[in-house]
Amino acid sequence: MTIVLQQDGVVLRPFRQEDFATVWAEETRDRGAFETPWAPDDERAQERVRARIEHSGTWRDGRVLDLAVEAGGALVGDVQARRDLEYTPAGIFDLGIGLFGDKRGMGTGSVAVRLVTDFLFEHEQAVRVQLSTDVDNEAMRRVADKAGFAFEGVMRGFWRVPDAPARDYALYARTRADHEGGR
């Protein structure tokens, strides 16, 4: 089953082959001190992105759901739902979202996170959906709040970065009880 979700002008859909150039440009863009972009001529990385595009819209290996985020008819980012079938109890999902630099701050992220979270509770038997972000990422922390996630604490030294101390990450979650209670 191919997954397409939409609300308030935001569409979560499978990537299309023609999205490759936009996605690759974002993957090779300099994003600051804590993220290393891929080299524009890295053929292995290009193949990983092509495979991700090809398998988006359905659960890849039962573990990863990749969806393009579209707003106003334009590709503006991506959202992923991940589940660890081996080491995590059934029904636990982890979210990731990336909006392209100039497409942030318009409410698209909140709608996208809410859409994929509701889908997981309503169609994938989720009991818990969680997300984490750098403690200094105020925009993503607002997205989590707006999407009904509860702040659960800080994971100290969680994200390793080259030539710098590991970064602390804020952990947020939404449970089935939150979902059914309308949190």
Short mmCIF file of C-alpha atoms in Angstrom, two decimals:
data_model
loop_
_atom_site.label_atom_id
_atom_site.label_comp_id
_atom_site.label_asym_id
_atom_site.label_seq_id
_atom_site.Cartn_x
_atom_site.Cartn_y
_atom_site.Cartn_z
CA MET A 1 0.00 0.00 0.00
CA THR A 2 1.41 3.38 -1.01
CA ILE A 3 0.89 6.03 1.64
CA VAL A 4 -0.29 9.58 0.87
CA LEU A 5 -1.45 11.87 3.70
CA GLN A 6 -2.68 15.44 3.44
CA GLN A 7 -4.07 18.25 5.54
CA ASP A 8 -4.01 22.06 5.52
CA GLY A 9 -2.16 22.27 2.19
CA VAL A 10 0.60 19.88 3.29
CA VAL A 11 0.95 16.58 1.42
CA LEU A 12 3.07 13.64 2.56
CA ARG A 13 3.67 11.46 -0.48
CA PRO A 14 6.20 9.09 -1.99
CA PHE A 15 9.20 10.76 -3.55
CA ARG A 16 9.24 10.90 -7.35
CA GLN A 17 12.30 10.27 -9.51
CA GLU A 18 12.23 13.92 -10.56
CA ASP A 19 12.72 14.88 -6.87
CA PHE A 20 16.30 13.55 -6.93
CA ALA A 21 17.94 16.84 -7.97
CA THR A 22 16.19 18.78 -5.20
CA VAL A 23 16.94 16.15 -2.56
CA TRP A 24 20.57 15.82 -3.66
CA ALA A 25 21.06 19.60 -3.59
CA GLU A 26 19.80 19.61 0.00
CA GLU A 27 22.02 16.66 0.99
CA THR A 28 25.14 18.43 -0.32
CA ARG A 29 24.30 21.89 1.10
CA ASP A 30 26.43 23.19 3.98
CA ARG A 31 24.20 22.99 7.06
CA GLY A 32 26.52 24.34 9.70
CA ALA A 33 28.95 22.99 12.25
CA PHE A 34 26.95 19.99 13.44
CA GLU A 35 26.02 18.35 10.13
CA THR A 36 28.48 17.27 7.47
CA PRO A 37 27.01 17.37 3.96
CA TRP A 38 27.79 14.70 1.43
CA ALA A 39 30.33 15.55 -1.26
CA PRO A 40 28.56 16.41 -4.54
CA ASP A 41 30.53 13.69 -6.40
CA ASP A 42 29.93 10.89 -3.82
CA GLU A 43 28.42 8.18 -6.04
CA ARG A 44 27.65 5.80 -3.15
CA ALA A 45 25.70 8.51 -1.37
CA GLN A 46 23.85 9.32 -4.58
CA GLU A 47 22.85 5.66 -4.90
CA ARG A 48 21.57 5.65 -1.30
CA VAL A 49 19.42 8.69 -2.06
CA ARG A 50 18.12 7.10 -5.28
CA ALA A 51 17.23 3.90 -3.38
CA ARG A 52 15.49 5.95 -0.68
CA ILE A 53 13.45 7.73 -3.35
CA GLU A 54 12.61 4.47 -5.12
CA HIS A 55 11.36 2.78 -1.93
CA SER A 56 9.53 5.74 -0.42
CA GLY A 57 5.82 5.65 0.27
CA THR A 58 5.89 2.10 1.68
CA TRP A 59 7.65 0.46 4.62
CA ARG A 60 11.19 -0.43 3.51
CA ASP A 61 12.20 -3.74 5.12
CA GLY A 62 9.29 -3.20 7.51
CA ARG A 63 11.47 -0.67 9.33
CA VAL A 64 11.52 2.72 7.59
CA LEU A 65 8.79 4.80 6.01
CA ASP A 66 10.15 7.74 3.97
CA LEU A 67 7.77 10.38 2.66
CA ALA A 68 8.31 13.61 0.78
CA VAL A 69 6.80 16.75 2.33
CA GLU A 70 5.07 18.98 -0.18
CA ALA A 71 3.52 22.39 0.46
CA GLY A 72 2.03 24.69 -2.12
CA GLY A 73 2.76 22.08 -4.78
CA ALA A 74 6.52 22.17 -4.11
CA LEU A 75 8.84 19.66 -2.46
CA VAL A 76 9.94 21.25 0.83
CA GLY A 77 11.41 18.36 2.83
CA ASP A 78 11.02 14.83 4.07
CA VAL A 79 9.67 12.91 7.05
CA GLN A 80 10.58 9.43 8.23
CA ALA A 81 9.00 6.98 10.64
CA ARG A 82 11.33 4.28 11.91
CA ARG A 83 10.81 1.16 13.98
CA ASP A 84 13.38 -1.26 15.31
CA LEU A 85 11.85 -4.69 14.89
CA GLU A 86 14.69 -6.44 16.67
CA TYR A 87 15.39 -4.51 19.87
CA THR A 88 12.37 -2.32 20.57
CA PRO A 89 8.93 -3.44 21.72
CA ALA A 90 6.22 -3.59 19.05
CA GLY A 91 4.36 -0.34 18.46
CA ILE A 92 7.27 2.03 19.22
CA PHE A 93 8.15 4.46 16.43
CA ASP A 94 10.77 7.17 16.07
CA LEU A 95 10.23 10.20 13.81
CA GLY A 96 12.62 12.36 11.86
CA ILE A 97 11.85 15.39 9.72
CA GLY A 98 13.96 17.67 7.60
CA LEU A 99 12.64 20.80 5.92
CA PHE A 100 14.75 22.60 3.38
CA GLY A 101 16.45 25.70 4.78
CA ASP A 102 14.22 28.38 3.29
CA LYS A 103 11.01 26.37 3.91
CA ARG A 104 11.14 26.39 7.70
CA GLY A 105 9.00 28.45 10.03
CA MET A 106 5.74 28.27 8.05
CA GLY A 107 3.94 25.59 10.09
CA THR A 108 4.59 22.85 7.54
CA GLY A 109 6.68 20.78 9.97
CA SER A 110 3.98 20.75 12.64
CA VAL A 111 1.36 19.57 10.16
CA ALA A 112 3.69 16.91 8.71
CA VAL A 113 4.61 15.53 12.14
CA ARG A 114 0.96 15.50 13.21
CA LEU A 115 -0.08 13.72 9.98
CA VAL A 116 2.48 10.94 10.20
CA THR A 117 1.91 10.51 13.95
CA ASP A 118 -1.85 10.17 13.52
CA PHE A 119 -1.25 7.67 10.70
CA LEU A 120 0.96 5.55 12.96
CA PHE A 121 -1.64 5.47 15.73
CA GLU A 122 -4.58 4.85 13.42
CA HIS A 123 -3.05 2.36 10.94
CA GLU A 124 0.18 0.90 12.37
CA GLN A 125 -0.86 0.01 15.95
CA ALA A 126 1.51 2.55 17.49
CA VAL A 127 1.60 2.64 21.27
CA ARG A 128 4.31 5.32 21.41
CA VAL A 129 5.73 7.75 18.86
CA GLN A 130 8.85 9.65 19.85
CA LEU A 131 11.20 12.21 18.39
CA SER A 132 14.36 13.88 19.55
CA THR A 133 16.24 16.99 18.57
CA ASP A 134 19.26 19.02 19.59
CA VAL A 135 18.41 20.95 22.77
CA ASP A 136 19.17 24.20 20.93
CA ASN A 137 16.82 23.44 18.02
CA GLU A 138 14.00 25.68 19.21
CA ALA A 139 12.08 25.35 15.92
CA MET A 140 11.86 21.55 16.17
CA ARG A 141 10.99 21.77 19.85
CA ARG A 142 8.05 24.04 18.92
CA VAL A 143 7.00 21.51 16.24
CA ALA A 144 6.95 18.76 18.89
CA ASP A 145 4.85 20.91 21.23
CA LYS A 146 2.39 21.92 18.50
CA ALA A 147 2.01 18.27 17.40
CA GLY A 148 1.00 17.23 20.92
CA PHE A 149 4.24 15.61 22.04
CA ALA A 150 5.23 15.75 25.71
CA PHE A 151 8.77 16.74 26.67
CA GLU A 152 10.29 13.80 28.55
CA GLY A 153 13.79 15.01 29.29
CA VAL A 154 17.29 15.49 27.95
CA MET A 155 19.52 12.72 26.66
CA ARG A 156 22.92 14.02 27.70
CA GLY A 157 25.82 13.56 25.27
CA PHE A 158 23.53 11.83 22.77
CA TRP A 159 24.73 13.07 19.36
CA ARG A 160 28.40 12.79 18.45
CA VAL A 161 29.85 15.44 16.20
CA PRO A 162 33.34 15.65 14.70
CA ASP A 163 35.89 17.66 16.70
CA ALA A 164 33.34 18.83 19.30
CA PRO A 165 31.72 17.57 22.48
CA ALA A 166 28.69 15.31 22.01
CA ARG A 167 25.42 17.24 21.87
CA ASP A 168 22.52 16.92 24.29
CA TYR A 169 19.16 16.00 22.75
CA ALA A 170 15.64 16.73 23.97
CA LEU A 171 13.29 13.73 23.90
CA TYR A 172 9.58 14.08 23.18
CA ALA A 173 6.88 11.42 22.92
CA ARG A 174 3.21 10.93 22.31
CA THR A 175 1.50 7.78 23.58
CA ARG A 176 -1.66 5.99 22.54
CA ALA A 177 -3.34 7.42 25.66
CA ASP A 178 -2.34 10.93 24.53
CA HIS A 179 -3.70 10.21 21.05
CA GLU A 180 -7.01 8.80 22.25
CA GLY A 181 -7.36 11.54 24.84
CA GLY A 182 -6.94 14.23 22.19
CA ARG A 183 -3.72 15.65 23.67
#
